[in-house]
C-alpha cells in the first residue's frame, strides 16, 4: 500500500509518517510539502531508521507521483 502524507514536512505530518513506518503497515511512504527541502529532510530522517523497521520505500515527492496512492493523509 502506498500512502502520501501531504504536509509531511511539519511536526504532525512527520510524526504520522513515522507512525506509518514503525507500524510496518505500508510498503511506500511519499512525503509532500510546500517546503520541498523540509519534505526531503524528513524522508531522509525516516530512511535512516528504516533498517530497524519494515522494508519500505520512503521519499519526498510531488502531486504527480501521488496519483497512484492508495491513501492520502492530510
mmCIF file of N, CA and C in Angstrom:
data_model
loop_
_atom_site.group_PDB
_atom_site.id
_atom_site.type_symbol
_atom_site.label_atom_id
_atom_site.label_comp_id
_atom_site.label_asym_id
_atom_site.label_seq_id
_atom_site.Cartn_x
_atom_site.Cartn_y
_atom_site.Cartn_z
ATOM 1 N N UNK A 1 0.840 -1.166 0.000
ATOM 2 C CA UNK A 1 0.000 0.000 0.000
ATOM 3 C C UNK A 1 0.890 1.235 0.000
ATOM 4 N N UNK A 2 0.518 2.214 -0.816
ATOM 5 C CA UNK A 2 1.252 3.476 -0.898
ATOM 6 C C UNK A 2 0.452 4.569 -0.204
ATOM 7 N N UNK A 3 1.122 5.293 0.696
ATOM 8 C CA UNK A 3 0.497 6.402 1.410
ATOM 9 C C UNK A 3 1.268 7.679 1.096
ATOM 10 N N UNK A 4 0.537 8.724 0.759
ATOM 11 C CA UNK A 4 1.134 10.045 0.563
ATOM 12 C C UNK A 4 0.737 10.920 1.736
ATOM 13 N N UNK A 5 1.734 11.480 2.411
ATOM 14 C CA UNK A 5 1.500 12.383 3.536
ATOM 15 C C UNK A 5 1.656 13.808 3.012
ATOM 16 N N UNK A 6 0.537 14.509 2.903
ATOM 17 C CA UNK A 6 0.564 15.896 2.436
ATOM 18 C C UNK A 6 0.759 16.780 3.656
ATOM 19 N N UNK A 7 1.795 17.598 3.620
ATOM 20 C CA UNK A 7 2.171 18.404 4.778
ATOM 21 C C UNK A 7 3.128 17.638 5.683
ATOM 22 N N UNK A 8 3.864 16.716 5.076
ATOM 23 C CA UNK A 8 4.769 15.849 5.836
ATOM 24 C C UNK A 8 6.043 16.503 6.315
ATOM 25 N N UNK A 9 6.283 17.754 5.942
ATOM 26 C CA UNK A 9 7.483 18.434 6.400
ATOM 27 C C UNK A 9 7.335 19.047 7.781
ATOM 28 N N UNK A 10 6.102 19.137 8.265
ATOM 29 C CA UNK A 10 5.850 19.709 9.588
ATOM 30 C C UNK A 10 5.868 18.646 10.668
ATOM 31 N N UNK A 11 5.634 19.057 11.883
ATOM 32 C CA UNK A 11 5.699 18.141 13.029
ATOM 33 C C UNK A 11 4.632 17.054 12.966
ATOM 34 N N UNK A 12 3.393 17.438 12.705
ATOM 35 C CA UNK A 12 2.307 16.462 12.703
ATOM 36 C C UNK A 12 2.471 15.478 11.555
ATOM 37 N N UNK A 13 2.755 15.992 10.364
ATOM 38 C CA UNK A 13 2.923 15.122 9.203
ATOM 39 C C UNK A 13 4.099 14.174 9.336
ATOM 40 N N UNK A 14 5.205 14.673 9.870
ATOM 41 C CA UNK A 14 6.377 13.806 10.022
ATOM 42 C C UNK A 14 6.140 12.746 11.093
ATOM 43 N N UNK A 15 5.412 13.096 12.143
ATOM 44 C CA UNK A 15 5.082 12.097 13.176
ATOM 45 C C UNK A 15 4.128 11.044 12.621
ATOM 46 N N UNK A 16 3.204 11.452 11.779
ATOM 47 C CA UNK A 16 2.294 10.499 11.144
ATOM 48 C C UNK A 16 3.067 9.558 10.225
ATOM 49 N N UNK A 17 4.018 10.098 9.477
ATOM 50 C CA UNK A 17 4.833 9.261 8.597
ATOM 51 C C UNK A 17 5.675 8.279 9.420
ATOM 52 N N UNK A 18 6.192 8.734 10.541
ATOM 53 C CA UNK A 18 6.961 7.840 11.415
ATOM 54 C C UNK A 18 6.087 6.726 11.963
ATOM 55 N N UNK A 19 4.851 7.061 12.350
ATOM 56 C CA UNK A 19 3.932 6.043 12.864
ATOM 57 C C UNK A 19 3.628 5.000 11.787
ATOM 58 N N UNK A 20 3.463 5.453 10.556
ATOM 59 C CA UNK A 20 3.244 4.507 9.449
ATOM 60 C C UNK A 20 4.462 3.610 9.256
ATOM 61 N N UNK A 21 5.635 4.209 9.372
ATOM 62 C CA UNK A 21 6.863 3.431 9.218
ATOM 63 C C UNK A 21 7.006 2.420 10.345
ATOM 64 N N UNK A 22 6.829 2.856 11.561
ATOM 65 C CA UNK A 22 7.012 1.979 12.718
ATOM 66 C C UNK A 22 5.950 0.896 12.773
ATOM 67 N N UNK A 23 4.759 1.201 12.280
ATOM 68 C CA UNK A 23 3.681 0.220 12.290
ATOM 69 C C UNK A 23 3.849 -0.861 11.239
ATOM 70 N N UNK A 24 4.734 -0.637 10.295
ATOM 71 C CA UNK A 24 5.025 -1.611 9.225
ATOM 72 C C UNK A 24 3.764 -2.036 8.477
ATOM 73 N N UNK A 25 2.846 -1.097 8.268
ATOM 74 C CA UNK A 25 1.598 -1.453 7.594
ATOM 75 C C UNK A 25 1.549 -0.985 6.144
ATOM 76 N N UNK A 26 2.544 -0.226 5.707
ATOM 77 C CA UNK A 26 2.576 0.254 4.322
ATOM 78 C C UNK A 26 3.913 -0.110 3.686
ATOM 79 N N UNK A 27 3.918 -0.195 2.371
ATOM 80 C CA UNK A 27 5.152 -0.526 1.664
ATOM 81 C C UNK A 27 5.836 0.710 1.088
ATOM 82 N N UNK A 28 5.083 1.809 0.995
ATOM 83 C CA UNK A 28 5.635 3.008 0.377
ATOM 84 C C UNK A 28 5.060 4.243 1.049
ATOM 85 N N UNK A 29 5.945 5.173 1.423
ATOM 86 C CA UNK A 29 5.530 6.427 2.043
ATOM 87 C C UNK A 29 6.129 7.565 1.238
ATOM 88 N N UNK A 30 5.254 8.417 0.717
ATOM 89 C CA UNK A 30 5.697 9.601 -0.008
ATOM 90 C C UNK A 30 5.352 10.825 0.832
ATOM 91 N N UNK A 31 6.294 11.729 0.978
ATOM 92 C CA UNK A 31 6.079 12.942 1.761
ATOM 93 C C UNK A 31 6.034 14.130 0.809
ATOM 94 N N UNK A 32 4.941 14.876 0.894
ATOM 95 C CA UNK A 32 4.742 16.060 0.059
ATOM 96 C C UNK A 32 4.568 17.258 0.983
ATOM 97 N N UNK A 33 5.243 18.353 0.669
ATOM 98 C CA UNK A 33 5.111 19.563 1.459
ATOM 99 C C UNK A 33 5.404 20.766 0.574
ATOM 100 N N UNK A 34 4.832 21.913 0.905
ATOM 101 C CA UNK A 34 5.123 23.145 0.171
ATOM 102 C C UNK A 34 6.601 23.489 0.280
ATOM 103 N N UNK A 35 7.195 23.171 1.421
ATOM 104 C CA UNK A 35 8.633 23.355 1.625
ATOM 105 C C UNK A 35 9.321 22.051 1.222
ATOM 106 N N UNK A 36 9.778 21.993 -0.004
ATOM 107 C CA UNK A 36 10.348 20.771 -0.572
ATOM 108 C C UNK A 36 11.568 20.300 0.216
ATOM 109 N N UNK A 37 12.386 21.232 0.665
ATOM 110 C CA UNK A 37 13.580 20.853 1.426
ATOM 111 C C UNK A 37 13.224 20.175 2.747
ATOM 112 N N UNK A 38 12.167 20.646 3.401
ATOM 113 C CA UNK A 38 11.727 20.000 4.646
ATOM 114 C C UNK A 38 11.223 18.590 4.369
ATOM 115 N N UNK A 39 10.478 18.420 3.289
ATOM 116 C CA UNK A 39 9.972 17.097 2.922
ATOM 117 C C UNK A 39 11.126 16.150 2.629
ATOM 118 N N UNK A 40 12.126 16.629 1.915
ATOM 119 C CA UNK A 40 13.298 15.801 1.618
ATOM 120 C C UNK A 40 14.048 15.440 2.893
ATOM 121 N N UNK A 41 14.176 16.389 3.808
ATOM 122 C CA UNK A 41 14.861 16.129 5.076
ATOM 123 C C UNK A 41 14.132 15.103 5.920
ATOM 124 N N UNK A 42 12.814 15.217 5.992
ATOM 125 C CA UNK A 42 12.033 14.245 6.764
ATOM 126 C C UNK A 42 12.135 12.855 6.145
ATOM 127 N N UNK A 43 12.098 12.790 4.823
ATOM 128 C CA UNK A 43 12.234 11.498 4.146
ATOM 129 C C UNK A 43 13.599 10.878 4.446
ATOM 130 N N UNK A 44 14.644 11.679 4.426
ATOM 131 C CA UNK A 44 15.984 11.168 4.748
ATOM 132 C C UNK A 44 16.063 10.682 6.185
ATOM 133 N N UNK A 45 15.473 11.427 7.098
ATOM 134 C CA UNK A 45 15.463 11.015 8.505
ATOM 135 C C UNK A 45 14.778 9.663 8.670
ATOM 136 N N UNK A 46 13.648 9.492 8.011
ATOM 137 C CA UNK A 46 12.933 8.217 8.108
ATOM 138 C C UNK A 46 13.716 7.087 7.449
ATOM 139 N N UNK A 47 14.363 7.382 6.352
ATOM 140 C CA UNK A 47 15.162 6.341 5.676
ATOM 141 C C UNK A 47 16.312 5.867 6.553
ATOM 142 N N UNK A 48 16.874 6.766 7.348
ATOM 143 C CA UNK A 48 17.987 6.383 8.220
ATOM 144 C C UNK A 48 17.557 5.374 9.277
ATOM 145 N N UNK A 49 16.300 5.415 9.671
ATOM 146 C CA UNK A 49 15.803 4.469 10.662
ATOM 147 C C UNK A 49 15.133 3.249 10.051
ATOM 148 N N UNK A 50 15.106 3.174 8.738
ATOM 149 C CA UNK A 50 14.357 2.102 8.079
ATOM 150 C C UNK A 50 14.971 0.721 8.277
ATOM 151 N N UNK A 51 16.222 0.645 8.619
ATOM 152 C CA UNK A 51 16.832 -0.674 8.827
ATOM 153 C C UNK A 51 16.276 -1.359 10.079
ATOM 154 N N UNK A 52 15.643 -0.588 10.957
ATOM 155 C CA UNK A 52 15.063 -1.154 12.176
ATOM 156 C C UNK A 52 13.583 -1.475 12.037
ATOM 157 N N UNK A 53 12.995 -1.101 10.897
ATOM 158 C CA UNK A 53 11.566 -1.339 10.686
ATOM 159 C C UNK A 53 11.375 -2.189 9.440
ATOM 160 N N UNK A 54 10.235 -2.086 8.823
ATOM 161 C CA UNK A 54 9.907 -2.900 7.655
ATOM 162 C C UNK A 54 10.650 -2.406 6.410
ATOM 163 N N UNK A 55 10.629 -3.228 5.378
ATOM 164 C CA UNK A 55 11.217 -2.882 4.088
ATOM 165 C C UNK A 55 10.242 -1.959 3.353
ATOM 166 N N UNK A 56 10.548 -0.666 3.362
ATOM 167 C CA UNK A 56 9.651 0.324 2.789
ATOM 168 C C UNK A 56 10.416 1.300 1.908
ATOM 169 N N UNK A 57 9.726 1.824 0.908
ATOM 170 C CA UNK A 57 10.265 2.919 0.105
ATOM 171 C C UNK A 57 9.756 4.207 0.732
ATOM 172 N N UNK A 58 10.657 5.115 1.067
ATOM 173 C CA UNK A 58 10.304 6.387 1.684
ATOM 174 C C UNK A 58 11.005 7.486 0.895
ATOM 175 N N UNK A 59 10.233 8.475 0.449
ATOM 176 C CA UNK A 59 10.826 9.525 -0.366
ATOM 177 C C UNK A 59 9.948 10.774 -0.351
ATOM 178 N N UNK A 60 10.570 11.904 -0.694
ATOM 179 C CA UNK A 60 9.833 13.148 -0.892
ATOM 180 C C UNK A 60 9.387 13.166 -2.344
ATOM 181 N N UNK A 61 8.162 13.572 -2.569
ATOM 182 C CA UNK A 61 7.643 13.564 -3.930
ATOM 183 C C UNK A 61 6.795 14.778 -4.221
ATOM 184 N N UNK A 62 5.941 14.630 -5.224
ATOM 185 C CA UNK A 62 5.046 15.711 -5.619
ATOM 186 C C UNK A 62 3.674 15.137 -5.941
ATOM 187 N N UNK A 63 2.754 16.001 -6.291
ATOM 188 C CA UNK A 63 1.382 15.555 -6.519
ATOM 189 C C UNK A 63 1.263 14.632 -7.727
ATOM 190 N N UNK A 64 2.104 14.821 -8.712
ATOM 191 C CA UNK A 64 2.058 13.957 -9.889
ATOM 192 C C UNK A 64 2.417 12.514 -9.520
ATOM 193 N N UNK A 65 3.417 12.335 -8.690
ATOM 194 C CA UNK A 65 3.802 10.990 -8.238
ATOM 195 C C UNK A 65 2.803 10.408 -7.254
ATOM 196 N N UNK A 66 1.974 11.260 -6.692
ATOM 197 C CA UNK A 66 0.995 10.805 -5.699
ATOM 198 C C UNK A 66 -0.274 10.247 -6.326
ATOM 199 N N UNK A 67 -0.407 10.364 -7.612
ATOM 200 C CA UNK A 67 -1.659 9.991 -8.286
ATOM 201 C C UNK A 67 -2.064 8.539 -8.044
ATOM 202 N N UNK A 68 -1.116 7.647 -7.878
ATOM 203 C CA UNK A 68 -1.441 6.232 -7.696
ATOM 204 C C UNK A 68 -1.432 5.802 -6.226
ATOM 205 N N UNK A 69 -1.495 6.749 -5.310
ATOM 206 C CA UNK A 69 -1.507 6.429 -3.887
ATOM 207 C C UNK A 69 -2.822 5.765 -3.491
ATOM 208 N N UNK A 70 -2.722 4.852 -2.539
ATOM 209 C CA UNK A 70 -3.913 4.205 -2.021
ATOM 210 C C UNK A 70 -4.590 5.051 -0.948
ATOM 211 N N UNK A 71 -3.780 5.797 -0.175
ATOM 212 C CA UNK A 71 -4.290 6.630 0.912
ATOM 213 C C UNK A 71 -3.572 7.974 0.880
ATOM 214 N N UNK A 72 -4.342 9.044 1.094
ATOM 215 C CA UNK A 72 -3.768 10.375 1.252
ATOM 216 C C UNK A 72 -4.004 10.818 2.674
ATOM 217 N N UNK A 73 -2.934 11.186 3.353
ATOM 218 C CA UNK A 73 -3.020 11.633 4.738
ATOM 219 C C UNK A 73 -2.711 13.119 4.768
ATOM 220 N N UNK A 74 -3.694 13.918 5.198
ATOM 221 C CA UNK A 74 -3.515 15.376 5.176
ATOM 222 C C UNK A 74 -3.458 15.883 6.603
#
